[in-house]
Amino acid sequence: MDAAGTAMIDDQELAQRLRAAGLKATRARLLVLEVLQETGPHLSTDELVEALDARGTPLPRGSVYNVVGALATHGLMMVTDIGPGRALYELAERWHHHFVCRTCGRIEDVECVVGQSPCLDPGQVDGEVDEAQVIFRGICTKCRD
Amino acid sequence: MDAAGTAMIDDQELAQRLRAAGLKATRARLLVLEVLQETGPHLSTDELVEALDARGTPLPRGSVYNVVGALATHGLMMVTDIGPGRALYELAERWHHHFVCRTCGRIEDVECVVGQSPCLDPGQVDGEVDEAQVIFRGICTKCRD
DNA sequence: GTGAGTGCAAACGATTTGCACGGTG
DNA sequence: CACCGTGCAAATCGTTTGCACTCAC
């Protein structure tokens, strides 16, 4: 059982997904996908780099940005910017929304199905929407006290 | 008539709002609020700096960040991060959601009332939500062709 | 008068880029 | 075996910080 309670996907399947998305199944990309599976629901850049280190499969930061950019562009993972220099990464299938505490910056996951509510249907837009990110802001209970 | 079709607020009223929020009504803050009123619905950092220049009331970038941080913290304006190093600023009362084209980065405004739809009610959260930012991503019609 | 806020410059840190090498398809 | 992607380092860019001065209250 992994951290998010989701079924694990093995390397072969991950490689297939990469190819299906038109990407080569390289070591660096597989490593990032593996770590995203093995760890919690979302990771910051630092957390991703550290997780790779901790697992004995380090990647240089430059490569991490490169990999993350490619995976995100091809819909295999999601990137959410919750503030300047604060990007959150997560596997596409684990994707969810976030509640960010204004005071301590703590992040809580919020389940929220895209397209389910009228508000996540943007209505009249000059293009095709394929994703909706929602960031809730406020104060967490710990900081309120 | 300003760019957004909203009634203009004069300096005195802006100053009152600043004081009501517990902030001193300084020149720099009034300038930023004025520009946010006079220009389009949302501005990037660069656009804000350039608009201040163009109007003959320049502010150094450092001060702009300072002012924007204070105004956002006190709820007088909204900051939305639509990507790394891409912050959008807007007056609190003009606040809305955004559709961002993955290809060209063009931004379109999306009207969307917070709290109106079930999805913007985060439900069970360990804190108090006072704001929900929504970023729609996809491909605009120009890039699709 | 006094402390918050500004303006400027320097520091910082996140992200991007360029290029030679290596591995995938 | 052709090309895409990596790894590394340097460059870049957005943002933050420190400090003396100024202004709002």
mmCIF file of C-alpha atoms (C1' of nucleotides) in Angstrom:
data_model
loop_
_atom_site.group_PDB
_atom_site.id
_atom_site.type_symbol
_atom_site.label_atom_id
_atom_site.label_comp_id
_atom_site.label_asym_id
_atom_site.label_seq_id
_atom_site.Cartn_x
_atom_site.Cartn_y
_atom_site.Cartn_z
ATOM 1 C CA MET A 1 0.000 0.000 0.000
ATOM 2 C CA ASP A 2 1.426 3.331 -0.973
ATOM 3 C CA ALA A 3 0.977 6.642 0.758
ATOM 4 C CA ALA A 4 -2.126 7.648 -1.144
ATOM 5 C CA GLY A 5 -3.876 4.301 -0.999
ATOM 6 C CA THR A 6 -3.799 3.981 -4.762
ATOM 7 C CA ALA A 7 -2.785 0.890 -6.671
ATOM 8 C CA MET A 8 0.875 0.941 -7.695
ATOM 9 C CA ILE A 9 1.775 0.888 -11.342
ATOM 10 C CA ASP A 10 4.888 -1.038 -12.350
ATOM 11 C CA ASP A 11 7.699 0.242 -14.491
ATOM 12 C CA GLN A 12 6.539 -1.492 -17.599
ATOM 13 C CA GLU A 13 3.159 0.077 -17.479
ATOM 14 C CA LEU A 14 4.700 3.464 -16.726
ATOM 15 C CA ALA A 15 6.944 3.027 -19.766
ATOM 16 C CA GLN A 16 3.933 2.217 -21.885
ATOM 17 C CA ARG A 17 2.167 5.324 -20.709
ATOM 18 C CA LEU A 18 5.151 7.431 -21.602
ATOM 19 C CA ARG A 19 5.269 5.988 -25.110
ATOM 20 C CA ALA A 20 1.531 6.351 -25.485
ATOM 21 C CA ALA A 21 1.995 10.034 -24.726
ATOM 22 C CA GLY A 22 4.661 10.279 -27.419
ATOM 23 C CA LEU A 23 7.588 10.379 -24.998
ATOM 24 C CA LYS A 24 10.605 8.119 -24.740
ATOM 25 C CA ALA A 25 10.668 5.941 -21.647
ATOM 26 C CA THR A 26 13.909 7.179 -20.141
ATOM 27 C CA ARG A 27 15.371 6.402 -16.758
ATOM 28 C CA ALA A 28 14.885 9.928 -15.417
ATOM 29 C CA ARG A 29 11.218 10.004 -16.367
ATOM 30 C CA LEU A 30 10.534 6.599 -14.883
ATOM 31 C CA LEU A 31 12.253 7.629 -11.661
ATOM 32 C CA VAL A 32 10.082 10.706 -11.299
ATOM 33 C CA LEU A 33 6.896 8.774 -11.992
ATOM 34 C CA GLU A 34 7.933 6.099 -9.490
ATOM 35 C CA VAL A 35 8.613 8.639 -6.768
ATOM 36 C CA LEU A 36 5.316 10.388 -7.399
ATOM 37 C CA GLN A 37 3.631 7.047 -6.832
ATOM 38 C CA GLU A 38 5.595 6.055 -3.775
ATOM 39 C CA THR A 39 5.225 9.305 -1.878
ATOM 40 C CA GLY A 40 2.377 11.420 -0.591
ATOM 41 C CA PRO A 41 -0.305 13.016 -2.690
ATOM 42 C CA HIS A 42 1.745 16.027 -3.754
ATOM 43 C CA LEU A 43 5.405 17.076 -3.712
ATOM 44 C CA SER A 44 7.205 20.382 -3.982
ATOM 45 C CA THR A 45 10.331 20.624 -6.129
ATOM 46 C CA ASP A 46 12.539 20.253 -3.075
ATOM 47 C CA GLU A 47 10.558 17.302 -1.804
ATOM 48 C CA LEU A 48 10.795 15.609 -5.168
ATOM 49 C CA VAL A 49 14.552 16.130 -5.357
ATOM 50 C CA GLU A 50 14.992 14.934 -1.767
ATOM 51 C CA ALA A 51 12.785 11.906 -2.282
ATOM 52 C CA LEU A 52 14.882 10.928 -5.280
ATOM 53 C CA ASP A 53 18.022 11.312 -3.186
ATOM 54 C CA ALA A 54 16.613 9.398 -0.228
ATOM 55 C CA ARG A 55 15.729 6.484 -2.452
ATOM 56 C CA GLY A 56 19.259 6.229 -3.817
ATOM 57 C CA THR A 57 18.275 7.387 -7.299
ATOM 58 C CA PRO A 58 19.262 11.054 -7.297
ATOM 59 C CA LEU A 59 18.606 13.367 -10.211
ATOM 60 C CA PRO A 60 20.104 16.810 -10.744
ATOM 61 C CA ARG A 61 17.630 19.652 -10.316
ATOM 62 C CA GLY A 62 17.974 20.688 -13.929
ATOM 63 C CA SER A 63 16.878 17.240 -15.054
ATOM 64 C CA VAL A 64 14.005 17.246 -12.617
ATOM 65 C CA TYR A 65 12.679 20.478 -14.115
ATOM 66 C CA ASN A 66 13.166 19.075 -17.572
ATOM 67 C CA VAL A 67 11.347 15.825 -16.783
ATOM 68 C CA VAL A 68 8.543 17.517 -14.908
ATOM 69 C CA GLY A 69 8.019 19.948 -17.765
ATOM 70 C CA ALA A 70 7.735 17.144 -20.307
ATOM 71 C CA LEU A 71 5.445 14.989 -18.177
ATOM 72 C CA ALA A 72 3.170 17.921 -17.397
ATOM 73 C CA THR A 73 2.989 19.052 -21.025
ATOM 74 C CA HIS A 74 1.896 15.577 -22.043
ATOM 75 C CA GLY A 75 -0.718 15.205 -19.334
ATOM 76 C CA LEU A 76 0.999 12.523 -17.249
ATOM 77 C CA MET A 77 1.305 14.776 -14.230
ATOM 78 C CA MET A 78 -0.076 18.039 -12.906
ATOM 79 C CA VAL A 79 1.733 21.148 -11.760
ATOM 80 C CA THR A 80 0.012 23.649 -9.505
ATOM 81 C CA ASP A 81 1.595 26.960 -8.543
ATOM 82 C CA ILE A 82 0.363 27.875 -5.104
ATOM 83 C CA GLY A 83 2.660 30.897 -4.771
ATOM 84 C CA PRO A 84 5.913 32.331 -6.128
ATOM 85 C CA GLY A 85 8.468 29.547 -6.369
ATOM 86 C CA ARG A 86 6.034 27.083 -4.822
ATOM 87 C CA ALA A 87 5.089 24.474 -7.388
ATOM 88 C CA LEU A 88 3.260 21.288 -6.428
ATOM 89 C CA TYR A 89 3.619 18.135 -8.476
ATOM 90 C CA GLU A 90 1.329 15.136 -8.569
ATOM 91 C CA LEU A 91 0.491 12.173 -10.774
ATOM 92 C CA ALA A 92 -2.374 12.971 -13.137
ATOM 93 C CA GLU A 93 -4.544 10.232 -11.655
ATOM 94 C CA ARG A 94 -4.014 11.477 -8.133
ATOM 95 C CA TRP A 95 -4.712 15.023 -9.050
ATOM 96 C CA HIS A 96 -6.812 17.038 -6.627
ATOM 97 C CA HIS A 97 -7.320 20.573 -5.339
ATOM 98 C CA HIS A 98 -5.567 22.321 -2.460
ATOM 99 C CA PHE A 99 -6.307 24.382 0.569
ATOM 100 C CA VAL A 100 -3.364 26.632 1.456
ATOM 101 C CA CYS A 101 -3.052 28.312 4.846
ATOM 102 C CA ARG A 102 -2.153 31.976 4.405
ATOM 103 C CA THR A 103 -0.270 32.004 7.682
ATOM 104 C CA CYS A 104 1.803 28.827 7.849
ATOM 105 C CA GLY A 105 1.634 27.739 4.220
ATOM 106 C CA ARG A 106 0.425 24.282 5.144
ATOM 107 C CA ILE A 107 -1.336 22.451 2.341
ATOM 108 C CA GLU A 108 -4.367 20.273 2.679
ATOM 109 C CA ASP A 109 -5.824 18.192 -0.108
ATOM 110 C CA VAL A 110 -9.337 18.831 -1.300
ATOM 111 C CA GLU A 111 -11.209 16.294 -3.374
ATOM 112 C CA CYS A 112 -13.165 17.962 -6.106
ATOM 113 C CA VAL A 113 -14.299 16.443 -9.368
ATOM 114 C CA VAL A 114 -13.646 18.533 -12.441
ATOM 115 C CA GLY A 115 -16.703 19.140 -14.548
ATOM 116 C CA GLN A 116 -19.025 17.978 -11.832
ATOM 117 C CA SER A 117 -20.072 21.416 -10.720
ATOM 118 C CA PRO A 118 -21.320 24.290 -12.840
ATOM 119 C CA CYS A 119 -18.503 26.494 -11.641
ATOM 120 C CA LEU A 120 -15.843 24.211 -13.041
ATOM 121 C CA ASP A 121 -17.537 24.446 -16.372
ATOM 122 C CA PRO A 122 -16.070 27.762 -17.491
ATOM 123 C CA GLY A 123 -18.897 28.311 -19.938
ATOM 124 C CA GLN A 124 -18.125 30.638 -22.798
ATOM 125 C CA VAL A 125 -14.373 30.418 -23.380
ATOM 126 C CA ASP A 126 -12.478 31.061 -26.580
ATOM 127 C CA GLY A 127 -10.784 27.640 -26.580
ATOM 128 C CA GLU A 128 -10.940 24.131 -25.166
ATOM 129 C CA VAL A 129 -10.507 23.590 -21.444
ATOM 130 C CA ASP A 130 -8.959 20.293 -20.375
ATOM 131 C CA GLU A 131 -8.078 21.048 -16.777
ATOM 132 C CA ALA A 132 -9.250 23.187 -13.877
ATOM 133 C CA GLN A 133 -7.014 23.903 -10.904
ATOM 134 C CA VAL A 134 -8.600 25.172 -7.731
ATOM 135 C CA ILE A 135 -6.666 26.716 -4.863
ATOM 136 C CA PHE A 136 -8.565 27.499 -1.684
ATOM 137 C CA ARG A 137 -6.959 30.037 0.628
ATOM 138 C CA GLY A 138 -7.700 30.804 4.232
ATOM 139 C CA ILE A 139 -6.467 30.065 7.718
ATOM 140 C CA CYS A 140 -5.983 26.604 9.131
ATOM 141 C CA THR A 141 -7.254 25.733 12.585
ATOM 142 C CA LYS A 142 -3.772 25.670 14.117
ATOM 143 C CA CYS A 143 -2.989 29.224 13.014
ATOM 144 C CA ARG A 144 -6.406 30.546 13.996
ATOM 145 C CA ASP A 145 -5.828 29.591 17.628
ATOM 146 C CA MET B 1 -15.404 54.580 -18.368
ATOM 147 C CA ASP B 2 -12.474 52.447 -17.419
ATOM 148 C CA ALA B 3 -11.248 49.293 -19.113
ATOM 149 C CA ALA B 4 -13.338 46.924 -17.038
ATOM 150 C CA GLY B 5 -16.527 48.877 -17.097
ATOM 151 C CA THR B 6 -16.511 49.312 -13.342
ATOM 152 C CA ALA B 7 -17.151 52.521 -11.506
ATOM 153 C CA MET B 8 -13.959 54.403 -10.645
ATOM 154 C CA ILE B 9 -13.062 54.994 -7.053
ATOM 155 C CA ASP B 10 -11.360 58.252 -6.189
ATOM 156 C CA ASP B 11 -8.193 58.655 -4.174
ATOM 157 C CA GLN B 12 -9.977 59.629 -1.000
ATOM 158 C CA GLU B 13 -12.080 56.523 -0.982
ATOM 159 C CA LEU B 14 -9.032 54.407 -1.801
ATOM 160 C CA ALA B 15 -7.225 55.984 1.129
ATOM 161 C CA GLN B 16 -10.145 55.186 3.392
ATOM 162 C CA ARG B 17 -10.108 51.584 2.292
ATOM 163 C CA LEU B 18 -6.430 51.331 3.048
ATOM 164 C CA ARG B 19 -6.934 52.699 6.557
ATOM 165 C CA ALA B 20 -9.940 50.481 7.090
ATOM 166 C CA ALA B 21 -7.674 47.542 6.314
ATOM 167 C CA GLY B 22 -5.152 48.785 8.868
ATOM 168 C CA LEU B 23 -2.684 50.136 6.325
ATOM 169 C CA LYS B 24 -1.258 53.614 5.949
ATOM 170 C CA ALA B 25 -2.450 55.451 2.862
ATOM 171 C CA THR B 26 0.908 55.993 1.213
ATOM 172 C CA ARG B 27 1.632 57.351 -2.212
ATOM 173 C CA ALA B 28 2.970 54.043 -3.541
ATOM 174 C CA ARG B 29 -0.108 52.123 -2.446
ATOM 175 C CA LEU B 30 -2.488 54.657 -3.898
ATOM 176 C CA LEU B 31 -0.602 54.585 -7.186
ATOM 177 C CA VAL B 32 -0.891 50.816 -7.464
ATOM 178 C CA LEU B 33 -4.594 50.863 -6.630
ATOM 179 C CA GLU B 34 -5.168 53.636 -9.175
ATOM 180 C CA VAL B 35 -3.392 51.749 -11.930
ATOM 181 C CA LEU B 36 -5.299 48.554 -11.153
ATOM 182 C CA GLN B 37 -8.475 50.554 -11.643
ATOM 183 C CA GLU B 38 -7.412 52.345 -14.780
ATOM 184 C CA THR B 39 -6.153 49.321 -16.666
ATOM 185 C CA GLY B 40 -7.545 46.005 -17.822
ATOM 186 C CA PRO B 41 -8.955 43.331 -15.598
ATOM 187 C CA HIS B 42 -5.610 41.820 -14.646
ATOM 188 C CA LEU B 43 -1.936 42.778 -14.839
ATOM 189 C CA SER B 44 1.312 40.859 -14.658
ATOM 190 C CA THR B 45 4.186 42.283 -12.636
ATOM 191 C CA ASP B 46 5.785 43.673 -15.776
ATOM 192 C CA GLU B 47 2.545 45.180 -16.984
ATOM 193 C CA LEU B 48 1.994 46.820 -13.622
ATOM 194 C CA VAL B 49 5.489 48.309 -13.602
ATOM 195 C CA GLU B 50 5.118 49.468 -17.203
ATOM 196 C CA ALA B 51 1.697 50.952 -16.594
ATOM 197 C CA LEU B 52 3.096 52.954 -13.685
ATOM 198 C CA ASP B 53 5.919 54.179 -15.917
ATOM 199 C CA ALA B 54 3.631 55.022 -18.816
ATOM 200 C CA ARG B 55 1.464 57.124 -16.565
ATOM 201 C CA GLY B 56 4.391 59.195 -15.319
ATOM 202 C CA THR B 57 4.257 57.778 -11.821
ATOM 203 C CA PRO B 58 6.992 55.144 -11.856
ATOM 204 C CA LEU B 59 7.727 52.885 -8.912
ATOM 205 C CA PRO B 60 10.803 50.704 -8.457
ATOM 206 C CA ARG B 61 10.140 46.995 -8.789
ATOM 207 C CA GLY B 62 11.074 46.365 -5.185
ATOM 208 C CA SER B 63 8.411 48.782 -4.029
ATOM 209 C CA VAL B 64 5.862 47.241 -6.338
ATOM 210 C CA TYR B 65 6.444 43.832 -4.767
ATOM 211 C CA ASN B 66 6.277 45.377 -1.339
ATOM 212 C CA VAL B 67 3.018 47.190 -2.049
ATOM 213 C CA VAL B 68 1.403 44.260 -3.803
ATOM 214 C CA GLY B 69 2.311 41.982 -0.916
ATOM 215 C CA ALA B 70 0.741 44.309 1.635
ATOM 216 C CA LEU B 71 -2.418 44.917 -0.389
ATOM 217 C CA ALA B 72 -2.892 41.209 -1.071
ATOM 218 C CA THR B 73 -2.326 40.246 2.554
ATOM 219 C CA HIS B 74 -5.017 42.682 3.614
ATOM 220 C CA GLY B 75 -7.531 41.589 1.032
ATOM 221 C CA LEU B 76 -7.535 44.717 -1.133
ATOM 222 C CA MET B 77 -6.229 42.875 -4.159
ATOM 223 C CA MET B 78 -5.788 39.331 -5.410
ATOM 224 C CA VAL B 79 -2.680 37.568 -6.640
ATOM 225 C CA THR B 80 -2.976 34.490 -8.818
ATOM 226 C CA ASP B 81 0.044 32.448 -9.863
ATOM 227 C CA ILE B 82 -0.682 30.964 -13.251
ATOM 228 C CA GLY B 83 2.830 29.531 -13.698
ATOM 229 C CA PRO B 84 6.410 29.979 -12.492
ATOM 230 C CA GLY B 85 7.173 33.684 -12.319
ATOM 231 C CA ARG B 86 3.782 34.545 -13.740
ATOM 232 C CA ALA B 87 1.730 36.334 -11.132
ATOM 233 C CA LEU B 88 -1.505 38.122 -12.016
ATOM 234 C CA TYR B 89 -2.762 41.062 -9.996
ATOM 235 C CA GLU B 90 -6.248 42.450 -9.797
ATOM 236 C CA LEU B 91 -8.394 44.605 -7.569
ATOM 237 C CA ALA B 92 -10.350 42.510 -5.085
ATOM 238 C CA GLU B 93 -13.659 43.736 -6.454
ATOM 239 C CA ARG B 94 -12.718 42.848 -9.996
ATOM 240 C CA TRP B 95 -11.467 39.467 -9.077
ATOM 241 C CA HIS B 96 -12.325 36.613 -11.406
ATOM 242 C CA HIS B 97 -10.994 33.302 -12.691
ATOM 243 C CA HIS B 98 -8.708 32.659 -15.647
ATOM 244 C CA PHE B 99 -8.401 30.464 -18.666
ATOM 245 C CA VAL B 100 -4.759 30.045 -19.684
ATOM 246 C CA CYS B 101 -3.757 28.718 -23.098
ATOM 247 C CA ARG B 102 -1.068 26.046 -22.739
ATOM 248 C CA THR B 103 0.423 26.957 -26.074
ATOM 249 C CA CYS B 104 0.569 30.733 -26.293
ATOM 250 C CA GLY B 105 0.003 31.626 -22.633
ATOM 251 C CA ARG B 106 -2.842 33.956 -23.499
ATOM 252 C CA ILE B 107 -5.188 34.662 -20.608
ATOM 253 C CA GLU B 108 -8.923 34.959 -20.809
ATOM 254 C CA ASP B 109 -11.141 36.022 -17.952
ATOM 255 C CA VAL B 110 -13.774 33.690 -16.636
ATOM 256 C CA GLU B 111 -16.590 34.922 -14.475
ATOM 257 C CA CYS B 112 -17.315 32.520 -11.686
ATOM 258 C CA VAL B 113 -18.956 33.265 -8.365
ATOM 259 C CA VAL B 114 -17.213 31.832 -5.337
ATOM 260 C CA GLY B 115 -19.473 29.770 -3.150
ATOM 261 C CA GLN B 116 -22.152 29.548 -5.777
ATOM 262 C CA SER B 117 -21.297 26.073 -6.888
ATOM 263 C CA PRO B 118 -20.782 22.981 -4.754
ATOM 264 C CA CYS B 119 -17.282 22.513 -6.053
ATOM 265 C CA LEU B 120 -16.160 25.860 -4.707
ATOM 266 C CA ASP B 121 -17.369 24.811 -1.318
ATOM 267 C CA PRO B 122 -14.333 22.778 -0.270
ATOM 268 C CA GLY B 123 -16.377 20.868 2.261
ATOM 269 C CA GLN B 124 -14.428 19.301 5.077
ATOM 270 C CA VAL B 125 -11.279 21.413 5.509
ATOM 271 C CA ASP B 126 -9.197 21.864 8.619
ATOM 272 C CA GLY B 127 -9.498 25.656 8.589
ATOM 273 C CA GLU B 128 -11.497 28.585 7.224
ATOM 274 C CA VAL B 129 -11.554 29.244 3.492
ATOM 275 C CA ASP B 130 -11.937 32.858 2.403
ATOM 276 C CA GLU B 131 -10.931 32.634 -1.231
ATOM 277 C CA ALA B 132 -10.976 30.161 -4.107
ATOM 278 C CA GLN B 133 -8.791 30.667 -7.155
ATOM 279 C CA VAL B 134 -9.642 28.734 -10.285
ATOM 280 C CA ILE B 135 -7.300 28.356 -13.245
ATOM 281 C CA PHE B 136 -8.646 26.678 -16.349
ATOM 282 C CA ARG B 137 -6.051 25.290 -18.744
ATOM 283 C CA GLY B 138 -6.429 24.225 -22.317
ATOM 284 C CA ILE B 139 -5.870 25.437 -25.856
ATOM 285 C CA CYS B 140 -7.292 28.639 -27.242
ATOM 286 C CA THR B 141 -8.956 28.688 -30.635
ATOM 287 C CA LYS B 142 -6.077 30.509 -32.321
ATOM 288 C CA CYS B 143 -3.537 27.887 -31.250
ATOM 289 C CA ARG B 144 -5.821 24.994 -32.127
ATOM 290 C CA ASP B 145 -5.956 26.061 -35.763
ATOM 291 C "C1'" DG C 1 7.553 62.706 17.073
ATOM 292 C "C1'" DT C 2 7.646 57.886 15.894
ATOM 293 C "C1'" DG C 3 7.110 53.888 13.588
ATOM 294 C "C1'" DA C 4 5.586 52.076 9.239
ATOM 295 C "C1'" DG C 5 6.781 52.275 4.510
ATOM 296 C "C1'" DT C 6 9.679 53.685 0.698
ATOM 297 C "C1'" DG C 7 13.535 53.581 -2.501
ATOM 298 C "C1'" DC C 8 17.586 51.779 -3.850
ATOM 299 C "C1'" DA C 9 21.022 48.213 -4.345
ATOM 300 C "C1'" DA C 10 22.699 44.026 -3.380
ATOM 301 C "C1'" DA C 11 21.644 39.151 -2.338
ATOM 302 C "C1'" DC C 12 19.070 35.191 -3.087
ATOM 303 C "C1'" DG C 13 16.856 31.302 -5.035
ATOM 304 C "C1'" DA C 14 14.141 29.163 -8.412
ATOM 305 C "C1'" DT C 15 14.101 28.050 -13.158
ATOM 306 C "C1'" DT C 16 16.089 28.095 -17.852
ATOM 307 C "C1'" DT C 17 19.566 27.459 -21.192
ATOM 308 C "C1'" DG C 18 23.687 25.581 -23.910
ATOM 309 C "C1'" DC C 19 26.249 21.953 -25.084
ATOM 310 C "C1'" DA C 20 28.645 17.433 -25.212
ATOM 311 C "C1'" DC C 21 27.498 12.751 -24.126
ATOM 312 C "C1'" DG C 22 24.509 8.596 -23.751
ATOM 313 C "C1'" DG C 23 20.508 5.702 -24.371
ATOM 314 C "C1'" DT C 24 16.006 4.791 -26.635
ATOM 315 C "C1'" DG C 25 13.277 3.393 -30.383
ATOM 316 C "C1'" DC D 1 22.185 4.835 -36.021
ATOM 317 C "C1'" DA D 2 19.533 9.037 -35.674
ATOM 318 C "C1'" DC D 3 17.589 11.837 -32.338
ATOM 319 C "C1'" DC D 4 15.669 12.825 -28.161
ATOM 320 C "C1'" DG D 5 16.808 13.448 -23.604
ATOM 321 C "C1'" DT D 6 20.203 13.737 -19.896
ATOM 322 C "C1'" DG D 7 23.605 15.771 -16.937
ATOM 323 C "C1'" DC D 8 26.269 19.441 -15.664
ATOM 324 C "C1'" DA D 9 27.423 24.299 -15.326
ATOM 325 C "C1'" DA D 10 26.602 28.820 -16.225
ATOM 326 C "C1'" DA D 11 23.298 32.354 -17.144
ATOM 327 C "C1'" DT D 12 18.952 34.414 -16.274
ATOM 328 C "C1'" DC D 13 15.014 36.238 -14.095
ATOM 329 C "C1'" DG D 14 11.690 36.919 -10.523
ATOM 330 C "C1'" DT D 15 11.545 38.065 -5.813
ATOM 331 C "C1'" DT D 16 13.346 39.124 -1.227
ATOM 332 C "C1'" DT D 17 16.166 41.562 1.927
ATOM 333 C "C1'" DG D 18 18.903 45.329 4.443
ATOM 334 C "C1'" DC D 19 19.290 49.814 5.486
ATOM 335 C "C1'" DA D 20 19.020 54.895 5.643
ATOM 336 C "C1'" DC D 21 15.560 58.240 4.672
ATOM 337 C "C1'" DT D 22 10.630 60.026 4.509
ATOM 338 C "C1'" DC D 23 6.053 60.533 5.420
ATOM 339 C "C1'" DA D 24 1.481 59.428 7.355
ATOM 340 C "C1'" DC D 25 -0.813 59.547 11.479
#
